XYZ file of C-alpha atoms in Angstrom:
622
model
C 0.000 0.000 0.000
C 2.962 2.347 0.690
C 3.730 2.083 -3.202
C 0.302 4.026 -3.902
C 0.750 6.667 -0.956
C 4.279 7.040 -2.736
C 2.783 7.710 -6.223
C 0.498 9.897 -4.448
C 3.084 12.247 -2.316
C 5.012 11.796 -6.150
C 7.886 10.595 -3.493
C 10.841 8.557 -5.604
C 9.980 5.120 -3.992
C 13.336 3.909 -4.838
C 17.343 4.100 -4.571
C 18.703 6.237 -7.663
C 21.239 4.155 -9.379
C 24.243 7.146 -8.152
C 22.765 8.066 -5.331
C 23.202 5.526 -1.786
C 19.933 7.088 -0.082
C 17.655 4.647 1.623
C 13.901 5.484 1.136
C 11.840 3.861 4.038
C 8.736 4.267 2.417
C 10.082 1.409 -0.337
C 11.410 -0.399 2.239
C 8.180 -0.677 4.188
C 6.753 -1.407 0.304
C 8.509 -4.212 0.202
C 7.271 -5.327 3.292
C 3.914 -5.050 2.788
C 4.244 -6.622 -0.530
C 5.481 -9.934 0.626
C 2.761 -9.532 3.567
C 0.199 -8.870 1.110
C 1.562 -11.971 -1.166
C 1.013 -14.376 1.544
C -2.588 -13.272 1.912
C -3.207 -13.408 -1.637
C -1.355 -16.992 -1.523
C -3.110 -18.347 1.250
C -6.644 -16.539 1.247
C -9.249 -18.635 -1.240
C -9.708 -16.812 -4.052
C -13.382 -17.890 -4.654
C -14.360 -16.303 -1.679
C -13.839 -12.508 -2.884
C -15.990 -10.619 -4.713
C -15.331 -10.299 -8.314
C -14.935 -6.594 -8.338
C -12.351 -6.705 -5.206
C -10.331 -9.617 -6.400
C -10.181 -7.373 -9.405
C -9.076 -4.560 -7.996
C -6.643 -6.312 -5.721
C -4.645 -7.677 -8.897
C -4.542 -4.872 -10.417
C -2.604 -3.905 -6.953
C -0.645 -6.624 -7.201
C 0.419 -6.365 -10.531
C 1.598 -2.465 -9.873
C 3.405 -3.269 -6.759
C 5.543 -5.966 -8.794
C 6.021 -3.440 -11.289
C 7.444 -1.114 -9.459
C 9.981 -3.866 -7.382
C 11.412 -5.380 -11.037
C 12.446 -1.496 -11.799
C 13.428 -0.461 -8.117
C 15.560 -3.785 -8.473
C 16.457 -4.355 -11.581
C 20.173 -2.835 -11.081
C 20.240 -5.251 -8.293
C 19.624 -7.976 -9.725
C 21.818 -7.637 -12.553
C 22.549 -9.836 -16.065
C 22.254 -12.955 -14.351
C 18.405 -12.919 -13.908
C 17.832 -11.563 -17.623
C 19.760 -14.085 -18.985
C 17.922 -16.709 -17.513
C 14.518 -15.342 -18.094
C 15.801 -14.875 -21.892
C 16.904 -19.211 -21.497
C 13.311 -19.422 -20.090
C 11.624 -18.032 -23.069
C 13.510 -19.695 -25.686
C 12.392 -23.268 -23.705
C 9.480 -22.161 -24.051
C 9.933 -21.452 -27.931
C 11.184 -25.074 -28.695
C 8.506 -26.504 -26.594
C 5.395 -24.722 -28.779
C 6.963 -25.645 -31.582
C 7.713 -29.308 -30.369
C 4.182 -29.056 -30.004
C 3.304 -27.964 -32.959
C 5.721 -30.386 -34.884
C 3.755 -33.130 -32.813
C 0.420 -31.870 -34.247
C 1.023 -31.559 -37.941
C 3.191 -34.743 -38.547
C 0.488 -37.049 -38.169
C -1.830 -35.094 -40.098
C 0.443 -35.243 -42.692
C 0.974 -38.326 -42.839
C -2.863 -39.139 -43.041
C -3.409 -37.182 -45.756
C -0.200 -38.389 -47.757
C -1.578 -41.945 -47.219
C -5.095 -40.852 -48.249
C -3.257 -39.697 -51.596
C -1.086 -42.265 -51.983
C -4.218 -45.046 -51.898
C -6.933 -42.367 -54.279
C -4.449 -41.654 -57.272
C -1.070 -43.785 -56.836
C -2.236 -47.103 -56.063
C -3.986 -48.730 -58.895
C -6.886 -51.112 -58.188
C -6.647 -54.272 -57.853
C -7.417 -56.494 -60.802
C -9.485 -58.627 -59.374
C -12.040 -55.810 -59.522
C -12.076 -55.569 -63.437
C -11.795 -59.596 -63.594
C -14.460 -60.210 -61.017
C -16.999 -59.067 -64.326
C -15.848 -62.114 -66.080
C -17.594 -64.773 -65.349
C -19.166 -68.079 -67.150
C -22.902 -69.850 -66.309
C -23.865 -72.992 -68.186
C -27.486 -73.014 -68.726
C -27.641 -76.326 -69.740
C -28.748 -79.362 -73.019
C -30.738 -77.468 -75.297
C -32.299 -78.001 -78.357
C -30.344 -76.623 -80.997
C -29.050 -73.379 -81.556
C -31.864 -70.882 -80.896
C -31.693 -67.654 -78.888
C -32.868 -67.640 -75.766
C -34.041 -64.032 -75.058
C -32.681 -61.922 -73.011
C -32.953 -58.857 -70.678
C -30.319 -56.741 -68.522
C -31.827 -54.863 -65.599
C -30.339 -54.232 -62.222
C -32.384 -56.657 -60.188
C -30.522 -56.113 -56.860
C -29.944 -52.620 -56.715
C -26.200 -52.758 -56.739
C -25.678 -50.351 -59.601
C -24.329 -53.145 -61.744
C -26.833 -54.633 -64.666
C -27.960 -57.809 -64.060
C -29.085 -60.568 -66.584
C -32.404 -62.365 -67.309
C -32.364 -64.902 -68.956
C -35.086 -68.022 -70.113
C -33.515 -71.137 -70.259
C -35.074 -74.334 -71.955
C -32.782 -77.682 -70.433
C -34.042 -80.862 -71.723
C -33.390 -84.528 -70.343
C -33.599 -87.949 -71.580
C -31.318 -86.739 -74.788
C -30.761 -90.470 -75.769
C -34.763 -90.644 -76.667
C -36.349 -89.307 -79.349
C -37.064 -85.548 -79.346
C -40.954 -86.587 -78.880
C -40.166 -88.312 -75.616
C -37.938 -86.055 -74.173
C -39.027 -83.653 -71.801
C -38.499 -79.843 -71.641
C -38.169 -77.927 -68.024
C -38.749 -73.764 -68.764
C -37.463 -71.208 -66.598
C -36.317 -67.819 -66.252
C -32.495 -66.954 -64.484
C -32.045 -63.541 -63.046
C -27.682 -63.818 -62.436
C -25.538 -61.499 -60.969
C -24.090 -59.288 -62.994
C -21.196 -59.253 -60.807
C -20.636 -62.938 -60.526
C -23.488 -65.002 -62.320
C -24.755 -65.836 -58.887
C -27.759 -67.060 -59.048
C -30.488 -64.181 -57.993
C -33.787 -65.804 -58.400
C -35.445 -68.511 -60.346
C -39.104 -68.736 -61.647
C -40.819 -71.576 -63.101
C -42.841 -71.375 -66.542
C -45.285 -73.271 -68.394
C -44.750 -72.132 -72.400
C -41.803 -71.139 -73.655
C -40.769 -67.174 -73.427
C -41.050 -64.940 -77.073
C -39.587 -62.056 -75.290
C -38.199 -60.618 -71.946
C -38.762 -56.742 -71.279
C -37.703 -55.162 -67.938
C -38.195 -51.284 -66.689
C -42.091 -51.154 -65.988
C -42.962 -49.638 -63.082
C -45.075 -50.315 -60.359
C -45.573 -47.185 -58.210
C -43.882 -48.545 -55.094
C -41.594 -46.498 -53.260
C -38.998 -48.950 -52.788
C -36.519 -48.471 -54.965
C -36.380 -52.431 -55.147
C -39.654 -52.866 -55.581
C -40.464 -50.020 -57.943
C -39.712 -52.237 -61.513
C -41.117 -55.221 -63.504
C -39.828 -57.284 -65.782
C -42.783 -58.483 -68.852
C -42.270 -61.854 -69.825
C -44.275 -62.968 -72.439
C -44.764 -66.362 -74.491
C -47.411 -67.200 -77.271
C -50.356 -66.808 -75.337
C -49.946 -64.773 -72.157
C -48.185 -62.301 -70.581
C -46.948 -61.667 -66.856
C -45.288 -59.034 -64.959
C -42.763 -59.884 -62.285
C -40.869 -58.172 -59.592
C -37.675 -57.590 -61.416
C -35.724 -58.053 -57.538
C -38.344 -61.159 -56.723
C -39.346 -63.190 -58.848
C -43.336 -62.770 -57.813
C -45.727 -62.887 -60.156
C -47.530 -59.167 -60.308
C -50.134 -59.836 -62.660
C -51.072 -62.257 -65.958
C -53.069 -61.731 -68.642
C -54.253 -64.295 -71.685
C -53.963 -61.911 -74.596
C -54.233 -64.114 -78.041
C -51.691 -65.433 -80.007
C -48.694 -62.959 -79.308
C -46.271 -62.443 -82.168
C -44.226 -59.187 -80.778
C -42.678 -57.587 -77.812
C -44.621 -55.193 -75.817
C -44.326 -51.613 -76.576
C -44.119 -48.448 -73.586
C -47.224 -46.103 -74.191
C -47.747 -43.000 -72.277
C -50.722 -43.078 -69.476
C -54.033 -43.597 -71.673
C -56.134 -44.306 -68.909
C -55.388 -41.705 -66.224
C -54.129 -43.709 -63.586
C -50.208 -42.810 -63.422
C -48.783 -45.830 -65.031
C -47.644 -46.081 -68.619
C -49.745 -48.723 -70.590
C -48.422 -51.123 -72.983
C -48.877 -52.381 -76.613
C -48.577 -55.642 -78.604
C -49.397 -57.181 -81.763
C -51.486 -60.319 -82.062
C -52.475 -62.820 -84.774
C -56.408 -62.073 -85.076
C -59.353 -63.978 -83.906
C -61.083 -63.844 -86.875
C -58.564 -65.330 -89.483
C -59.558 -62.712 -92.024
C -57.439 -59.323 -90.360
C -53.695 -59.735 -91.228
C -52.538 -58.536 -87.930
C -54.154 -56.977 -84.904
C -52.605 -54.427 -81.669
C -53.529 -54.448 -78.330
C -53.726 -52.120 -75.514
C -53.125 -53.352 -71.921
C -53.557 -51.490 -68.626
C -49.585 -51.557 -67.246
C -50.630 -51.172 -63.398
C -53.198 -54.502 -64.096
C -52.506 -56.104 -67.217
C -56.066 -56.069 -67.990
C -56.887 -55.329 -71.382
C -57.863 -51.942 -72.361
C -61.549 -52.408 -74.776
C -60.718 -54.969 -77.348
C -58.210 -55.495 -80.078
C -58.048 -53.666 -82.717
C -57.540 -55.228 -86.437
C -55.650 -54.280 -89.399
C -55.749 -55.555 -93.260
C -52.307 -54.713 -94.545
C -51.017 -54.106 -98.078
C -48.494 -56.533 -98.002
C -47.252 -59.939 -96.489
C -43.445 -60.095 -95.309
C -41.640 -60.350 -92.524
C -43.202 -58.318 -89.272
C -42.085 -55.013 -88.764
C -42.872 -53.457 -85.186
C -44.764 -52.383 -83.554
C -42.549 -49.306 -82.577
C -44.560 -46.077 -81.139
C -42.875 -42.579 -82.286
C -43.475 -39.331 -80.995
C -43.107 -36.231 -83.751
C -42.048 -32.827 -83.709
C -45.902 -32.098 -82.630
C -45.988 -34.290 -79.705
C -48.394 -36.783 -81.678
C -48.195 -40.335 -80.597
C -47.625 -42.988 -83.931
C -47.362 -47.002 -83.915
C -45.369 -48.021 -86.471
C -45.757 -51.459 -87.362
C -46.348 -53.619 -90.553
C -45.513 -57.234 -92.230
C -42.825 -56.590 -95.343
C -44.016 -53.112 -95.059
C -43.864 -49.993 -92.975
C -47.153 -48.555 -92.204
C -48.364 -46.134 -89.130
C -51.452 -45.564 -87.267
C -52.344 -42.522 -84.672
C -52.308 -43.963 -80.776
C -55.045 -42.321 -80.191
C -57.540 -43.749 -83.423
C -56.451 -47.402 -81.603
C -57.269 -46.433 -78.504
C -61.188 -44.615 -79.928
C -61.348 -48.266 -81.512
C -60.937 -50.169 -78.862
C -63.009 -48.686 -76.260
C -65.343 -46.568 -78.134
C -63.952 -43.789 -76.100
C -62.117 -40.639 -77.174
C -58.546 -40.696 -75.782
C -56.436 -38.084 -73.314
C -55.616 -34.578 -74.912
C -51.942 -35.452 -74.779
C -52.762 -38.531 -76.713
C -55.727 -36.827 -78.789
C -53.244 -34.750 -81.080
C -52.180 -35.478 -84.799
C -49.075 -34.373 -86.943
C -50.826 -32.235 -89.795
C -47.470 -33.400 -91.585
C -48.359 -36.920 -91.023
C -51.421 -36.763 -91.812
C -50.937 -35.528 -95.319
C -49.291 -38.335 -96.215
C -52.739 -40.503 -96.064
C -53.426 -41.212 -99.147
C -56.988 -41.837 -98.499
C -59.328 -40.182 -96.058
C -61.012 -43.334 -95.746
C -58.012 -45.252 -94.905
C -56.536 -45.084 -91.603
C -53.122 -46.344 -92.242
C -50.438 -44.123 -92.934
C -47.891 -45.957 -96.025
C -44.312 -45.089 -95.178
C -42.697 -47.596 -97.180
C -42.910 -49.219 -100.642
C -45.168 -52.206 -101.350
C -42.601 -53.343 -104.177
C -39.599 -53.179 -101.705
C -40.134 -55.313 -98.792
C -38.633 -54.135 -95.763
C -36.588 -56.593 -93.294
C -35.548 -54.398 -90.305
C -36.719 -50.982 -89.061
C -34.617 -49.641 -86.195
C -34.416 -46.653 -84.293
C -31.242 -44.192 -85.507
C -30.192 -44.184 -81.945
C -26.750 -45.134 -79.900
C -28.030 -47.477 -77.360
C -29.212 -50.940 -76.700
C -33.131 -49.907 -76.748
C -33.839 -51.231 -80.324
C -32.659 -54.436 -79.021
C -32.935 -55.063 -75.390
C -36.802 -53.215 -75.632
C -36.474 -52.291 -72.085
C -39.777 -50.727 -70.933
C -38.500 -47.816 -68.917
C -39.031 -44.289 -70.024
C -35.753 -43.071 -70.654
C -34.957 -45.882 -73.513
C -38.705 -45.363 -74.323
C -38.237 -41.195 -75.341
C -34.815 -41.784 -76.546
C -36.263 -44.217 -79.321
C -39.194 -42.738 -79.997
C -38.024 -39.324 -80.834
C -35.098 -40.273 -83.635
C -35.299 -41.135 -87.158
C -35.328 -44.735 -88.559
C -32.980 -46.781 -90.580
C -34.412 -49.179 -92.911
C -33.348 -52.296 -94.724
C -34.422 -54.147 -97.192
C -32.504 -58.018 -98.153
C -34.537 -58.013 -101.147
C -33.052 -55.106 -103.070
C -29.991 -54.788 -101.072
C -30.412 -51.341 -99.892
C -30.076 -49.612 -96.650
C -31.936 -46.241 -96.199
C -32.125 -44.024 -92.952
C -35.906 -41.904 -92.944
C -36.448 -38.914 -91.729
C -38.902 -38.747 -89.063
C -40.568 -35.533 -89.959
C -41.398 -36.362 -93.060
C -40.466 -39.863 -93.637
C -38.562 -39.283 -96.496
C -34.878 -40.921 -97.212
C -31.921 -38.902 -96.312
C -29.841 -41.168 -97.910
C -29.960 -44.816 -99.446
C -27.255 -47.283 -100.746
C -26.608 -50.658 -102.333
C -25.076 -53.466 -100.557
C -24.541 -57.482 -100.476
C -26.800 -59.384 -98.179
C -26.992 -58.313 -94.989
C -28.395 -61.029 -91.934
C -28.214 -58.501 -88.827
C -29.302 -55.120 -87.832
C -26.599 -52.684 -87.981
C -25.086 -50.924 -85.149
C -25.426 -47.287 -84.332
C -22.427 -45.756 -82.925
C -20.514 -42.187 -82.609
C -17.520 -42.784 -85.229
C -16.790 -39.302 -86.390
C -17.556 -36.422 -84.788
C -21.168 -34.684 -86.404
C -23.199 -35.731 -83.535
C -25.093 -37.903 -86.179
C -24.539 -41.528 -85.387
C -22.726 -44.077 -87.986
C -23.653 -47.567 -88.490
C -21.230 -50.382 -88.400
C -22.473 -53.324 -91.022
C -21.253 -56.362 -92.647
C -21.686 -58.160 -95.422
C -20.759 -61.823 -96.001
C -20.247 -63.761 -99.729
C -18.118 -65.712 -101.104
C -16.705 -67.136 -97.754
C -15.525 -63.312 -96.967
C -16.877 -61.027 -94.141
C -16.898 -57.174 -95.222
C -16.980 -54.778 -91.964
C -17.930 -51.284 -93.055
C -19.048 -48.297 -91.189
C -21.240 -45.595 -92.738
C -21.198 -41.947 -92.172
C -24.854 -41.708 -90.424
C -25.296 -37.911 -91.915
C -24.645 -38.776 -95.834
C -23.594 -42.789 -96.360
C -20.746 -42.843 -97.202
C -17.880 -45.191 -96.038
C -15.893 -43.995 -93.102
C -13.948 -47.142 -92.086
C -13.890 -51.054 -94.196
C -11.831 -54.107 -94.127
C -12.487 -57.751 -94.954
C -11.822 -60.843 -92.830
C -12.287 -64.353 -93.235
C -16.206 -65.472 -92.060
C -16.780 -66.472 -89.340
C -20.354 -68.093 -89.629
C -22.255 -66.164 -87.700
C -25.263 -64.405 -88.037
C -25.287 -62.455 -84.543
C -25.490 -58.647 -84.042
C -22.840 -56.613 -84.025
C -22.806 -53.634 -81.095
C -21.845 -50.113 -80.366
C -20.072 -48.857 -76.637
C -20.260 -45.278 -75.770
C -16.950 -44.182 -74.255
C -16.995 -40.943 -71.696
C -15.204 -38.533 -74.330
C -18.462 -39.317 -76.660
C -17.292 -41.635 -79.048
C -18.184 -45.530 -79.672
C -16.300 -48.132 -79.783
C -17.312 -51.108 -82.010
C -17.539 -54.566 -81.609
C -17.676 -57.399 -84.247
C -17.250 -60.923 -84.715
C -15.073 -62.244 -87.540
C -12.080 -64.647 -88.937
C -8.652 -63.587 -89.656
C -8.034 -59.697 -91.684
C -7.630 -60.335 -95.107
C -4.361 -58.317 -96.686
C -6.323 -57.785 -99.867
C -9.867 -58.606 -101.794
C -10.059 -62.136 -102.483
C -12.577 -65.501 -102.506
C -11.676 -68.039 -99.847
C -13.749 -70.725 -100.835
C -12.070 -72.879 -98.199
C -12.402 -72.297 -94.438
C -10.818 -75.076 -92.148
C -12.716 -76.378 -89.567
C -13.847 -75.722 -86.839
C -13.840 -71.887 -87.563
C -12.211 -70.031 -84.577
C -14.352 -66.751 -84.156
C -12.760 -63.523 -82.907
C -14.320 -60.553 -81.533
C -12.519 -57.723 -82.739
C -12.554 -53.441 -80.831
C -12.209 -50.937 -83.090
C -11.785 -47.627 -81.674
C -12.060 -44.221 -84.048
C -8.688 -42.796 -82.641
C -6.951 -45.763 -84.113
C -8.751 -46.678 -87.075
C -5.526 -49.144 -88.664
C -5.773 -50.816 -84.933
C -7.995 -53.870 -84.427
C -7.919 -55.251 -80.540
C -8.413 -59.282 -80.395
C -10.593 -59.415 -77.089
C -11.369 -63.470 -77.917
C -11.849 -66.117 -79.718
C -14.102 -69.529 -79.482
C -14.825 -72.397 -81.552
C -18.082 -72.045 -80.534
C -20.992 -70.673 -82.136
C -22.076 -67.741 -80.738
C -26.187 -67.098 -81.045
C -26.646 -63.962 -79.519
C -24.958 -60.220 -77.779
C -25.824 -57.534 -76.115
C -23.689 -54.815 -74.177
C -24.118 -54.459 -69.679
C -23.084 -51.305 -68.274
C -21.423 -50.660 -64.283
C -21.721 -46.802 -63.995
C -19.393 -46.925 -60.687
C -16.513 -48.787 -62.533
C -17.192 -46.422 -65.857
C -17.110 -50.197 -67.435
C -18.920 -52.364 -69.328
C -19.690 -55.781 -70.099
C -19.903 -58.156 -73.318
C -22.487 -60.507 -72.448
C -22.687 -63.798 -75.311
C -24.581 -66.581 -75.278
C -23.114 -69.871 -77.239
C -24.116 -73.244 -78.057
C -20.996 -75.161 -77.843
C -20.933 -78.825 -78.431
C -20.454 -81.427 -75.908
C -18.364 -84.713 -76.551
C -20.709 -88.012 -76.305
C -23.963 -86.124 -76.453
C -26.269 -85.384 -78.938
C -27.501 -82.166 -77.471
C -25.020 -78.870 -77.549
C -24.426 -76.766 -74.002
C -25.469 -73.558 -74.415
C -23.094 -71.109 -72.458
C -23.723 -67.877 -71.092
C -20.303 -65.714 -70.808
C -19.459 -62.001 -69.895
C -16.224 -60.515 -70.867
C -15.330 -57.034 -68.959
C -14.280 -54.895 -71.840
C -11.697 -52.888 -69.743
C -9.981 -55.736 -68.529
C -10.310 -57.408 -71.813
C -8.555 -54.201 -73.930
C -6.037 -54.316 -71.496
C -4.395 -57.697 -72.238
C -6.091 -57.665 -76.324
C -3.609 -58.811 -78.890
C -3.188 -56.376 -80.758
C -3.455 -56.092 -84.942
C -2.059 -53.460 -86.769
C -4.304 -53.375 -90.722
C -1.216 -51.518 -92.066
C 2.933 -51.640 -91.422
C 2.780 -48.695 -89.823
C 4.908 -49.397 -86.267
C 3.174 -46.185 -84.618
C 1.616 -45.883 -82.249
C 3.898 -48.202 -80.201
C 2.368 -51.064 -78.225
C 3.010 -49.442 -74.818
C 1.177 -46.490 -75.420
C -1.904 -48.666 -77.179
C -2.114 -50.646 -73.790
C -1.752 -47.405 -71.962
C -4.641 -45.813 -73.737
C -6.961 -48.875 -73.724
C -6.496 -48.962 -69.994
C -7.579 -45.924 -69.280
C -11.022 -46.451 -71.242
C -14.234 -45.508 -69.826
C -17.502 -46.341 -70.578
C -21.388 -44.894 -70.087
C -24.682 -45.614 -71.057
């Protein structure tokens, strides 16, 4: 306390540093500040007010103050030094701390970027989508059809497949008998997911339809449907939804938009008629029921062929069409079937017509629509689209608009030509000659217009010529000729993630140069060839088989950015009459990777390490 009456009689408080005087007041400062230091030392803190304890620091805090200068020539070097030692301690140990802190955490995140962009994935990843099911004896080499849904919900497609086995294959075919099912496998395995019983053999298997649950795996169907029924399953079950007798069915269904007001899209197919006089005849059916919607409705066509259809397209209007026909191409409005078969007048989103379209009736009277020639029988009619839609059918909405919306490509065997329509008109944008043709091309991005290109081939004379045409004009962008191969299955079309396609085709050896080869040696050995458009004189060998492969379509995994090529063969077994058929799926990825590799020309560039390099790196979408 003496140090604040000092401040306040503005007396020194201290010894001058030249001057030996001896100031009691610091003196008795002193002693009260070591008095006042016990108290503080020994009296509980917590039992002072606030405001005093305060002030009393504050005290404190001046007192000491005033001792470290009143002393400070006392004490001398000595204590500086070692306050100086103290703070430096001090120093190291913050940033000992520190050091202790951040090391870790570096090393955490150097592992977390070591393992995302250093460390590649394991292979067994990419070779865990190769995988082989045997469906079993089978009677000859027909198709089984085939759908690709993800029926487990773990973002890989898996496949549906109806399987005929037959036992007894020492009797006669009469006395042998059949056992049909349908196989939902794994896409990631070819586990076994579920397996469901049937009583006729299966025309066609359609996945996508929804069935308003809010489960996402509950919320699809799969449409299987034979000669004289159809039934809807839980695509992740197995459990029948709903069946419905429908006729003599000669088609796949077809996605319609909601005719009957109830949320769910309805379907379409095309029967032989009751009456034995129509030619053909479509059918609506309720796709939340299956019931039928009024009655069928029939057609007499112009001309008798090979059915075409029934494929529904949407114009520039919004009007609904069914395109369908036998040897020809005809169309009908969606909403003149649907007045026919219930007497009713259909939804105003359904009600409109193309004034376009409708010019080109010929007759008032009539109400068909003639798109193509009587005189030039038509053989396929596809959708100008890059995708799997024409050919898997699957009844979801997305495939639905994509192939409703584009223009057509049509071929006729009879006059060897291939045409692609324009929707808006129907008139040919372009049309060429070519040999016989036993498949439907393949629509793929080759160049880059944004108009998709269509690989073909053509087979004579024991030679196999691969061509792809320019989608916006016809003309050739890419041809060579191999050795046939014997085989009559489709070729297909992969969309890579920079937006172009890469093609796939089965065939024999390249050929050097045009020639006959009368002679093939047995048994062929097929090879499915990649062509990618950034290496056009590059052909990748992903496999070959003896066996003969009956059908292909393409599976996509959106989290690996790959894809799968999914076959099924019939390949013979020793000491049995009956073939095997096989179902495989070769990871495309994986299978690039390891491809040998054919170079069309001598060119040495590029090398084979930067091929490999590229291919590995491939990614695919839907």
């Amino acid at each position: 306390m003496a140090a604040s009456l000092s401040r306040a009689l503005k007396l020194p408080g201290k010894k001058g540093s030249d001057l030996g005087e001896y100031d009691p007041l610091t003196q008795a400062d002193s002693e009260d500040e070591t008095e006042d230091d016990d108290l503080v030392l020994n009296y509980p803190r917590n039992g002072l007010n606030p405001a005093v304890a305060d002030l009393r620091g504050e005290e404190e805090l001046d007192e000491e103050e005033e001792l470290r200068e009143g002393a400070g020539h006392e004490v001398g070097p000595g204590r500086s030094q070692g306050g100086a030692a103290e703070e430096k301690a001090a120093r190291v140990r913050g940033a000992m701390r520190s050091a202790a802190f951040l090391l870790p955490l570096s090393c955490a995140a150097l592992l977390v970027l070591l393992c995302a962009f250093l460390i590649p994935c394991p292979q067994g990843a990419l070779l865990q989508m190769q995988w082989e099911r045997e469906l079993g004896d089978t009677a000859g080499v027909t198709s089984p059809p085939i759908a690709l849904w993800d029926v487990d919900g773990d973002g890989l497609e898996d496949v549906l497949i109806a399987v005929t086995n037959i036992s007894n294959d020492s009797q006669p075919m009469s006395a042998q008998s059949k056992e049909l099912s349908v196989w939902a496998l794994g896409g990631g395995g070819g586990q076994m997911l579920w397996r469901k019983s049937l009583r006729e053999p299966l025309i066609s298997v359609q996945c996508g339809l929804q069935t308003g649950s809010s489960d996402p795996l509950h919320s699809s169907a799969c449409v299987l449907i034979s000669s004289g029924h159809m039934i809807a399953i839980n695509a992740s079950t197995g459990w029948t939804l709903w069946t419905t007798a429908v006729g003599h069915v000669v088609s796949h269904a077809v996605l319609l938009p909601d005719l009957q007001g109830d949320a769910f899209p309805d379907l379409l197919i095309a029967t032989l008629p009751e009456d034995k006089v129509s030619d053909l005849a479509l059918v609506l059916i309720s796709g939340r029921s299956g019931a039928l919607i009024g009655r069928p409705v029939n057609f007499n066509l112009t001309a008798q062929g090979k059915l075409i259809g029934p494929l529904l397209h949407e114009t520039q209007t919004g009007a609904y069409y069914v395109m369908f026909g036998l040897g020809t191409v005809e169309a009908v409005s969606l909403s003149l079937i649907y007045s026919r078969a219930t007497g009713q007048t259909a939804a105003s989103r359904v009600r409109l017509k193309d004034p376009t379209w409708e010019r080109l009736r010929k007759s008032n009277s009539s109400s068909l629509i003639h798109i193509s020639s009587v005189s030039d029988p038509v053989d396929f009619l596809l959708s100008l689209v890059v995708g799997s839609c024409q050919r898997l059918r699957n009844l979801d909405g997305v495939s639905a608009l994509n192939c409703s919306r584009s223009d057509w490509i049509v071929l006729s065997n009879s006059s060897r030509r291939l045409s692609v329509l324009r929707a808006s008109d129907t008139r040919p944008i372009w049309s060429l000659s070519l040999a016989s043709i036993h498949t439907c091309p393949a629509a793929g991005h080759f160049n880059d217009d944004g108009v998709p290109d269509l690989l073909v081939h053509q087979s004579a004379n024991g030679v196999r010529k691969v061509q792809i045409m320019d989608g916006a004009r016809g003309r050739s962008l890419w041809e060579a000729e191999f050795v046939c191969p014997r085989l009559a299955v489709e070729d297909s079309s992969v969309l890579t993630a920079s937006g172009q396609s890469v093609f796939l085709f089965w065939a024999g050896d390249p050929l050097a140069q045009p020639q006959n080869v009368s002679k093939v040696a047995e048994p062929v050995l097929r090879k499915l060839f990649l062509l990618h458009p950034n290496y056009p004189t590059i052909l990748l060998e992903l496999s070959s088989t003896t066996d003969t492969v009956l059908s292909a379509a393409v599976s996509y995994q959106a989290q690996q950015k790959d894809a799968s090529y999914i076959s099924v063969s019939s390949r013979p077994s020793s000491g049995r009459a009956l073939g095997a058929q096989v179902l495989q799926t070769l990871s495309l990825r994986a299978a690039a990777a390891d491809a040998r590799i054919l170079r069309l020309t001598d060119a040495d560039k590029p090398s084979s390490f930067q091929l490999r390099k590229f291919f590995r790196r491939l990614a695919f979408r839907q």
